Coordinates of C-alpha atoms and ligand atoms in Angstrom, one line a residue:
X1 CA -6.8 -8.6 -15.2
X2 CA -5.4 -5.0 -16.1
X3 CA -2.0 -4.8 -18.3
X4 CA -0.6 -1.6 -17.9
X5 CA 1.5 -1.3 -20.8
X6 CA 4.6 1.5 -21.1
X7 CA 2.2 3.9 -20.3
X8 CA 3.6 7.8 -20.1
X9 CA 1.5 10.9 -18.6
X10 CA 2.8 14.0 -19.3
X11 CA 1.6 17.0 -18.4
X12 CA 3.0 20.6 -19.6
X13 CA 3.5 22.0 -16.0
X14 CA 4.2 26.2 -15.5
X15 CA 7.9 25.3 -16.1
X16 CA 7.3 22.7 -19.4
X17 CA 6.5 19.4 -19.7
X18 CA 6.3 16.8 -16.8
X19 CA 6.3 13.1 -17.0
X20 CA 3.7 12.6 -14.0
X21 CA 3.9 8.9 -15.0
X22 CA 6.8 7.3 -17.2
X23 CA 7.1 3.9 -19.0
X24 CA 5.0 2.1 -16.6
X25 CA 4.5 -1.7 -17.6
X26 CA 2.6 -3.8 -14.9
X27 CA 0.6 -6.8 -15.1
X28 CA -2.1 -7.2 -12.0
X29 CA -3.1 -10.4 -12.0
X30 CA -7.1 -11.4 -11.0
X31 CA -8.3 -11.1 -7.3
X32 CA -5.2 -10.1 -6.0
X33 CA -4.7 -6.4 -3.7
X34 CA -1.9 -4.9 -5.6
X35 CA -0.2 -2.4 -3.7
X36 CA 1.4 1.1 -5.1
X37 CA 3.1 2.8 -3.1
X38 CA 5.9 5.8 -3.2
X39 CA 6.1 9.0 -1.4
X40 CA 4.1 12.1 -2.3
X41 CA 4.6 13.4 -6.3
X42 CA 5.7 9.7 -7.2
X43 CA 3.1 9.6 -9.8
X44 CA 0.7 7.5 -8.1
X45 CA -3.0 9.2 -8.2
X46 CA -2.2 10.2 -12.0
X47 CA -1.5 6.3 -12.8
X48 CA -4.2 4.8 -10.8
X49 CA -6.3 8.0 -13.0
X50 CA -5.2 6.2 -16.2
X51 CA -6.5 2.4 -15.0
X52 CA -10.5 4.1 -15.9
X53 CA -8.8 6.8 -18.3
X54 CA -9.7 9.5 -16.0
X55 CA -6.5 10.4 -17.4
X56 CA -6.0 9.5 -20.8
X57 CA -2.1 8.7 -21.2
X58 CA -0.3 10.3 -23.8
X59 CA 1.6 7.0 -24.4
X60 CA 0.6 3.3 -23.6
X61 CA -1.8 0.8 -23.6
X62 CA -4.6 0.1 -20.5
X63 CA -5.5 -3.5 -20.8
X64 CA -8.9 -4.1 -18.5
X65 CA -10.1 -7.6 -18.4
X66 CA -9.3 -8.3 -22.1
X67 CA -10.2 -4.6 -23.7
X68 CA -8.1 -1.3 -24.6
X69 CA -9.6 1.2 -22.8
X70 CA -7.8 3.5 -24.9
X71 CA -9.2 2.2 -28.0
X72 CA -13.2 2.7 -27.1
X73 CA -15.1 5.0 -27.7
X74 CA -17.5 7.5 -25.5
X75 CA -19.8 5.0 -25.2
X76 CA -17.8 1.9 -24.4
X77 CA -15.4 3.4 -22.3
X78 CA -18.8 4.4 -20.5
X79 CA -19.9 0.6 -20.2
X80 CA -15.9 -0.5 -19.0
X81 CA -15.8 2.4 -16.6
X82 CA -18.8 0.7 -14.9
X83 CA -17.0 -2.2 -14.2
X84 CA -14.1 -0.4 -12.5
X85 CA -15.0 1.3 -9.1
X86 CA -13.2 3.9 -7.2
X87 CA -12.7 5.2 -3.9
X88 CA -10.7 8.3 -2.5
X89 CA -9.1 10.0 0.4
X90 CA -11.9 12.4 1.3
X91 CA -15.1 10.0 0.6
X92 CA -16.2 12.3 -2.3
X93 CA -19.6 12.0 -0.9
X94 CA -23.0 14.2 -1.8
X95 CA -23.6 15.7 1.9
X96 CA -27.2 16.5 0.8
X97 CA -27.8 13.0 0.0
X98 CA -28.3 10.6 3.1
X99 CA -26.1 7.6 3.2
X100 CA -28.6 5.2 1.1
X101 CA -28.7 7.9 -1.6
X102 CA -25.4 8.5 -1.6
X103 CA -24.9 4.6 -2.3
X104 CA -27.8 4.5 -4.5
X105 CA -26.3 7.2 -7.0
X106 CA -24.6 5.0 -9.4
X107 CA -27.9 2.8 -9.6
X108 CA -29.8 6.3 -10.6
X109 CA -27.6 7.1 -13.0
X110 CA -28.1 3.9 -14.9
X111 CA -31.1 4.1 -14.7
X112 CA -32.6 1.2 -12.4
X113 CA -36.3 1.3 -10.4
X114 CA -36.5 2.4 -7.1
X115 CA -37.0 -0.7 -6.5
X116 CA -34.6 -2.4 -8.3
X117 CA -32.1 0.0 -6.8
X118 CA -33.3 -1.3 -3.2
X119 CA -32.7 -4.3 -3.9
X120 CA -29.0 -3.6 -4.3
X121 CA -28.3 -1.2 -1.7
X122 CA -30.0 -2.8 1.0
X123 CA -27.3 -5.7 0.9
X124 CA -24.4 -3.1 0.4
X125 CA -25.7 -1.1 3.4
X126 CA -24.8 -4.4 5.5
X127 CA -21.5 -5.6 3.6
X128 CA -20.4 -2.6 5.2
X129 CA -22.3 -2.5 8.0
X130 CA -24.2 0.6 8.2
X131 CA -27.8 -0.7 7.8
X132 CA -28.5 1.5 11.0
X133 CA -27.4 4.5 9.8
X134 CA -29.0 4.5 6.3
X135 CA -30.8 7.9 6.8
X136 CA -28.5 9.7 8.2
X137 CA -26.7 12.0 6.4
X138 CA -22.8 12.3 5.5
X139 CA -22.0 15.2 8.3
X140 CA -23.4 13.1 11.1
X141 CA -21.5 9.9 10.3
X142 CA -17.5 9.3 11.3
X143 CA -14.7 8.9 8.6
X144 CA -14.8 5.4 8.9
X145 CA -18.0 5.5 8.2
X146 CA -17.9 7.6 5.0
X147 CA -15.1 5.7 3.6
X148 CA -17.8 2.8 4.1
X149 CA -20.5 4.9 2.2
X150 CA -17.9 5.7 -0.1
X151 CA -16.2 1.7 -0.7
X152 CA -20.8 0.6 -1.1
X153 CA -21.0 3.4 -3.3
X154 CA -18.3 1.9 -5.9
X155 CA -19.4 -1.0 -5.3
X156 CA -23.1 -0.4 -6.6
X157 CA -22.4 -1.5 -10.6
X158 CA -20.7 -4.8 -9.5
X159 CA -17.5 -3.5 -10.5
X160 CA -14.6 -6.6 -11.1
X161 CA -12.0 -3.9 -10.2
X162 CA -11.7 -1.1 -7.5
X163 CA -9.4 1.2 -7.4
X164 CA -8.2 3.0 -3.9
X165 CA -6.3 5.9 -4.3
X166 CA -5.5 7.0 -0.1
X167 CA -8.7 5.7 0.7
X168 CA -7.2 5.7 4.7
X169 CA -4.9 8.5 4.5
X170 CA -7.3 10.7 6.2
X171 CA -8.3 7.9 9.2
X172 CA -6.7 7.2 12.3
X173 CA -4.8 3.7 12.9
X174 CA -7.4 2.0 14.2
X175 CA -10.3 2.7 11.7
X176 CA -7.7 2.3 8.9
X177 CA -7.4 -1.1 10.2
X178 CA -11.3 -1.5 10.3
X179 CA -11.1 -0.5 6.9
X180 CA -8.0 -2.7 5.3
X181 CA -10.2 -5.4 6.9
X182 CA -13.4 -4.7 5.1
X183 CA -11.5 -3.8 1.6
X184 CA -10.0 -7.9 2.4
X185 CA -13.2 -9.3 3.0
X186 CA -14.3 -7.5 -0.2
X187 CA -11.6 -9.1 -1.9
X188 CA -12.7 -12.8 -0.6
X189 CA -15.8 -12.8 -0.7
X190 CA -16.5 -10.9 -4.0
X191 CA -13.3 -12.3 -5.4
X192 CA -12.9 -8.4 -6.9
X193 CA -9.0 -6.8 -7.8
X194 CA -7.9 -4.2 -5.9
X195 CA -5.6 -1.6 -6.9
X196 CA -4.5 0.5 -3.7
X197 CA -2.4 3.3 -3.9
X198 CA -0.6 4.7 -0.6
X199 CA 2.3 6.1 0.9
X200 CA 2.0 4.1 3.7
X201 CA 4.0 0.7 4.2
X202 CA 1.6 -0.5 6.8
X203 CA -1.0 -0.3 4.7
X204 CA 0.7 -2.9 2.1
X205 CA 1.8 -4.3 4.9
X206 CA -1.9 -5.3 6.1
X207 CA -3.0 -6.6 3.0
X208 CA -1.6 -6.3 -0.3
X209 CA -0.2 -9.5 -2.1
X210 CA 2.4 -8.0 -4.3
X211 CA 3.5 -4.0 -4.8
X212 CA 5.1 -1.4 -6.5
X213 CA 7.5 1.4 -5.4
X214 CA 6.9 4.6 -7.8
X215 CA 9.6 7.0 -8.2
X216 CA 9.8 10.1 -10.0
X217 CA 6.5 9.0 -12.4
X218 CA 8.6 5.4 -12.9
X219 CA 8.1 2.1 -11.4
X220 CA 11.4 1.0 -9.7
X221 CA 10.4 -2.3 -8.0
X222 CA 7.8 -4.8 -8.1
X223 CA 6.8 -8.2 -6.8
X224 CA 5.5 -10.2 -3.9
X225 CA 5.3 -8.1 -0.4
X226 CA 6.9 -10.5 1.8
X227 CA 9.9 -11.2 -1.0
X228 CA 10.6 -7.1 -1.1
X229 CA 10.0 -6.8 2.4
X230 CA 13.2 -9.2 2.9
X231 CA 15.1 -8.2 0.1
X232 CA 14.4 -4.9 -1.4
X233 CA 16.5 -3.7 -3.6
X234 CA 15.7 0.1 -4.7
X235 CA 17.2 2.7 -2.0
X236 CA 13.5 4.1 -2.2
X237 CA 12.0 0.7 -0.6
X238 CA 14.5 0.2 1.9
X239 CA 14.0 3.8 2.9
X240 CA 9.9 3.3 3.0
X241 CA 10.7 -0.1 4.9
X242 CA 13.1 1.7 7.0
X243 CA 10.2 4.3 7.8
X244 CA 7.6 1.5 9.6
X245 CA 10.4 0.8 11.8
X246 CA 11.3 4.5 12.6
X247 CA 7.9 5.4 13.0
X248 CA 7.5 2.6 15.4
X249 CA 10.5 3.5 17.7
X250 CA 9.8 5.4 20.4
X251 CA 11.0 9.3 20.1
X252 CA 13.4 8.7 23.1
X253 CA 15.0 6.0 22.3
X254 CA 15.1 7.7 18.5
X255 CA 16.6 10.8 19.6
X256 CA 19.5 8.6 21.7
X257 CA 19.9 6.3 18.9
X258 CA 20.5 9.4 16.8
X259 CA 23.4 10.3 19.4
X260 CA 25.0 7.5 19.7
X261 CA 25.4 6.7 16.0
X262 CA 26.9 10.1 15.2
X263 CA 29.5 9.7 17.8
X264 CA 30.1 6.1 16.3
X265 CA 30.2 7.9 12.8
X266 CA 33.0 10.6 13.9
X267 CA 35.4 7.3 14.9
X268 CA 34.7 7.0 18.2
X269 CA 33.1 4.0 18.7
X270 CA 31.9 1.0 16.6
X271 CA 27.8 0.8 16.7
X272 CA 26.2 -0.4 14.0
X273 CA 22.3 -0.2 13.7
X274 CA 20.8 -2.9 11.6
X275 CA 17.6 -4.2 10.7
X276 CA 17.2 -8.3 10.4
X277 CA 14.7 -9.9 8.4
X278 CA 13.9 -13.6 8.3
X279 CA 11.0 -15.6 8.0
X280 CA 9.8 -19.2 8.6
X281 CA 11.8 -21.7 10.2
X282 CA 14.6 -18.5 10.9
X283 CA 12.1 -17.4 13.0
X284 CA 12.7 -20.3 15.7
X285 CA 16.5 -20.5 15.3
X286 CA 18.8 -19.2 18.1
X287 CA 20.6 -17.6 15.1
X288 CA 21.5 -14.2 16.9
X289 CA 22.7 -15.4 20.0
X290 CA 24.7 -17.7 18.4
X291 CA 26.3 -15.2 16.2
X292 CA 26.8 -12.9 19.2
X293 CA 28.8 -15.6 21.2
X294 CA 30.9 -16.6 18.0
X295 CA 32.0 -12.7 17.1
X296 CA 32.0 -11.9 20.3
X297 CA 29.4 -8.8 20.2
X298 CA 26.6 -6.9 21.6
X299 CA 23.3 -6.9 20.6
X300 CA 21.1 -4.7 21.8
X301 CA 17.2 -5.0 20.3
X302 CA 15.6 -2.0 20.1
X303 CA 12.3 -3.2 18.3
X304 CA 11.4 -6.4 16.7
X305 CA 7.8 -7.7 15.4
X306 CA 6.6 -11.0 13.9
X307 CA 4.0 -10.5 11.5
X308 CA 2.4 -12.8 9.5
X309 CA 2.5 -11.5 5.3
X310 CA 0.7 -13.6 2.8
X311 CA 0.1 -16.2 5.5
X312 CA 4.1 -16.7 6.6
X313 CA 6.0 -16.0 9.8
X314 CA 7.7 -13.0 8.9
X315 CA 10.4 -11.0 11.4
X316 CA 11.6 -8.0 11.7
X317 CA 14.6 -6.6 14.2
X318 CA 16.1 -3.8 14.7
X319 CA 19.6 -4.0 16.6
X320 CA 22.4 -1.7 17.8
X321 CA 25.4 -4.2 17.4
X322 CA 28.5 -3.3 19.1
X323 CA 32.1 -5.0 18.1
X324 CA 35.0 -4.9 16.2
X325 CA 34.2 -3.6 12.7
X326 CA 35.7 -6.7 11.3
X327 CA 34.1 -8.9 13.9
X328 CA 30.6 -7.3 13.2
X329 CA 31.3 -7.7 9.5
X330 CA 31.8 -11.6 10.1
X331 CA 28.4 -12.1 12.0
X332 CA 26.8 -10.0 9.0
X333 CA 28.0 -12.7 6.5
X334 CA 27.3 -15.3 9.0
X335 CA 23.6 -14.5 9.4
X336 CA 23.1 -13.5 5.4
X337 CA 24.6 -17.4 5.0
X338 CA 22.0 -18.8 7.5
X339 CA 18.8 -17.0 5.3
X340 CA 18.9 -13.8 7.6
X341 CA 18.1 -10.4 5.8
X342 CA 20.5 -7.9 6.5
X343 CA 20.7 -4.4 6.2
X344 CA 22.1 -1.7 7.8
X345 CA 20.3 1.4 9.0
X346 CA 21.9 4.2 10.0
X347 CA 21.4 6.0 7.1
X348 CA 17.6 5.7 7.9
X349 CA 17.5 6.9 11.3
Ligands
ADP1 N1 -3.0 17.9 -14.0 C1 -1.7 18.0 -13.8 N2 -1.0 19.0 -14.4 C2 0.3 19.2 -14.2 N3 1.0 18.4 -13.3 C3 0.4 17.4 -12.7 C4 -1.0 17.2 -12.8 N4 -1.3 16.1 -12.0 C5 -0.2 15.8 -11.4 N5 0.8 16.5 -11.8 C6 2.2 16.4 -11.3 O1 2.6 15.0 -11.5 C7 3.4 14.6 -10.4 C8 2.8 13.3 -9.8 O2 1.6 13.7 -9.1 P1 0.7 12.6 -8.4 O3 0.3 11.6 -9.4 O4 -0.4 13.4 -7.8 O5 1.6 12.0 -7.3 P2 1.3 11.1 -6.0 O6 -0.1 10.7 -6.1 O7 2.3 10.0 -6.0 O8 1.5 12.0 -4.8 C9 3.6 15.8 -9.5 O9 4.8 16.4 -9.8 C10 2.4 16.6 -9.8 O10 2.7 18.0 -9.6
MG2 MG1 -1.7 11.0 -4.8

């Protein structure tokens, strides 16, 4: 559906020129949510900019359902932008216009009846559920609710593409949820590709079929979420993995965790902290407690989850082992041999 082919940005910043984006090749495939993520300055909003050649790239190819968008002209790129739809971080929204105008923008622009236009907002306003609140206007709504304006806004031209750049950065847990779910029902029911950009792994998490970790303007891993959630490869993913779990560790137990693994690091003591990944039939096993009785070690769990990615089981552990180094090195290879996913941590905490 888009072929993003070695495409370079480069901007001339105050202290010369920047590769903002670098030799990105990706192929997103039809209907799918494919993730971006990377931590802030990766290069992510100025790629996702190139997909409608907000930004033109000074290199590369942008392959949109069959066409070069680099090769049109004004007026074609006009037509192909209309089939890619957009959403941001802070809703973009007119606050003079109410939240049916707001949706009904795009439609004005092109040109459509007032009553041709109602006949496509008013089915918009309930995708996203805000039929009651038509006539209000953007300062009396929530964030939730503008990101809702702002995801019935792009959807107005029938778009076969949106693009989210952050479009929950600025929304508390619970409404990004609310949101993640609307953007998958979207995806279903519409059968529309979704390129979302975040620096959140929860967010890819929640919905995303495959990823990419950006990295300095460059794409350093790609593939299907639940395959780089159990193996990633790139220091980068295994530190933005490592991040959901720290993030979901309570500060006390954090702050003792810390304590205890720099005493271990100075030679005192032999705690290890890892983080165990398995999925499917792993998840029933009596695997750990079979490899603490053979290696004679403790396990302490100090968070685990079982979510479900792409429709499998999928586990997650983090554990303070405590053992001989050579005994806790054995149960590592043990588990690795029986499927496990195993990585150590204390470089993340
Ligand atoms: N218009 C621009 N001019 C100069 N430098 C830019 C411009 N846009 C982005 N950059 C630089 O490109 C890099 C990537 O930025 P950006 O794509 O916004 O990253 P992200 O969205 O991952 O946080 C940053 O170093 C940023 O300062
Ligand atoms: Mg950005």
């Amino acid at each position: 559906m888009i072929e993003i082919k070695a495409v370079t940005q480069r901007f001339n910043g105050a202290r010369g020129p920047v590769d903002a984006v670098r030799n990105v090749s990706l192929s997103i495939r039809k209907g799918e949510i494919f993730g971006i993520i990377g931590r802030s300055g990766a290069g992510k909003s100025t790629l996702v900019r190139c997909l409608n050649l907000l930004n033109r790239p000074t290199s590369g190819n942008i392959i949109v359902d069959g066409k070069d968008l680099t090769a049109l002209d004004a007026e074609q790129l006009r037509g192909a932008r209309r089939e890619i739809g957009m959403i941001f971080q802070h809703f973009n929204l007119l606050s003079s216009r109410t939240v049916y105008d707001n949706i009904a923008l795009p439609l004005e622009l092109a040109g459509l009846s007032k009553s041709e236009i109602a006949k496509k907002v008013t089915p918009l306003l309930e995708l996203v559920g805000l039929t009651a609140l038509k006539d209000s206007y953007p300062a009396q709504i929530s964030g939730g609710q503008k990101q809702r304006v702002g995801i019935a806004r792009a959807l107005a031209n029938e778009p076969k593409v949106l693009l989210s750049d952050e479009a929950t950065s600025a929304l508390d847990p619970e409404t990004t949820r609310s949101i993640l779910e609307l953007l998958r029902k979207i995806n279903r029911e519409l059968g529309l590709t979704i390129v979302l950009i975040t620096h959140q792994m929860e967010v890819i998490k929640m919905i995303c079929d495959r990823m990419a970790v950006m990295e300095s303007g460059e794409v350093i891993e790609h593939g299907e979420v639940l395959e780089l959630f159990r193996s990633p490869k790139h220091e980068v993913t295994r530190a933005l993995i490592g991040d959901v779990i720290a993030q979901e560790l309570p500060q006390g137990v954090l702050q003792r965790l810390r304590a205890r693994l720099a005493q271990s690091d100075a030679g005192s003591g032999t705690d290890h902290l890892f983080r165990f990944a398995f999925t499917g039939s792993g998840v029933d096993q009596p695997l750990l407690s079979e490899a603490v009785r053979k290696f004679d070690l403790d396990f302490n769990i100090l968070h685990g989850q079982i979510d479900e990615i792409q429709g499998q089981a999928f586990g997650s552990l983090a554990i303070l082992a405590n053992g001989t180094s050579e005994n806790i090195a054995a149960a590592m290879a043990y588990l690795t041999a029986q499927g496990v996913t195993v990585e150590e941590l204390n470089h993340v905490i």
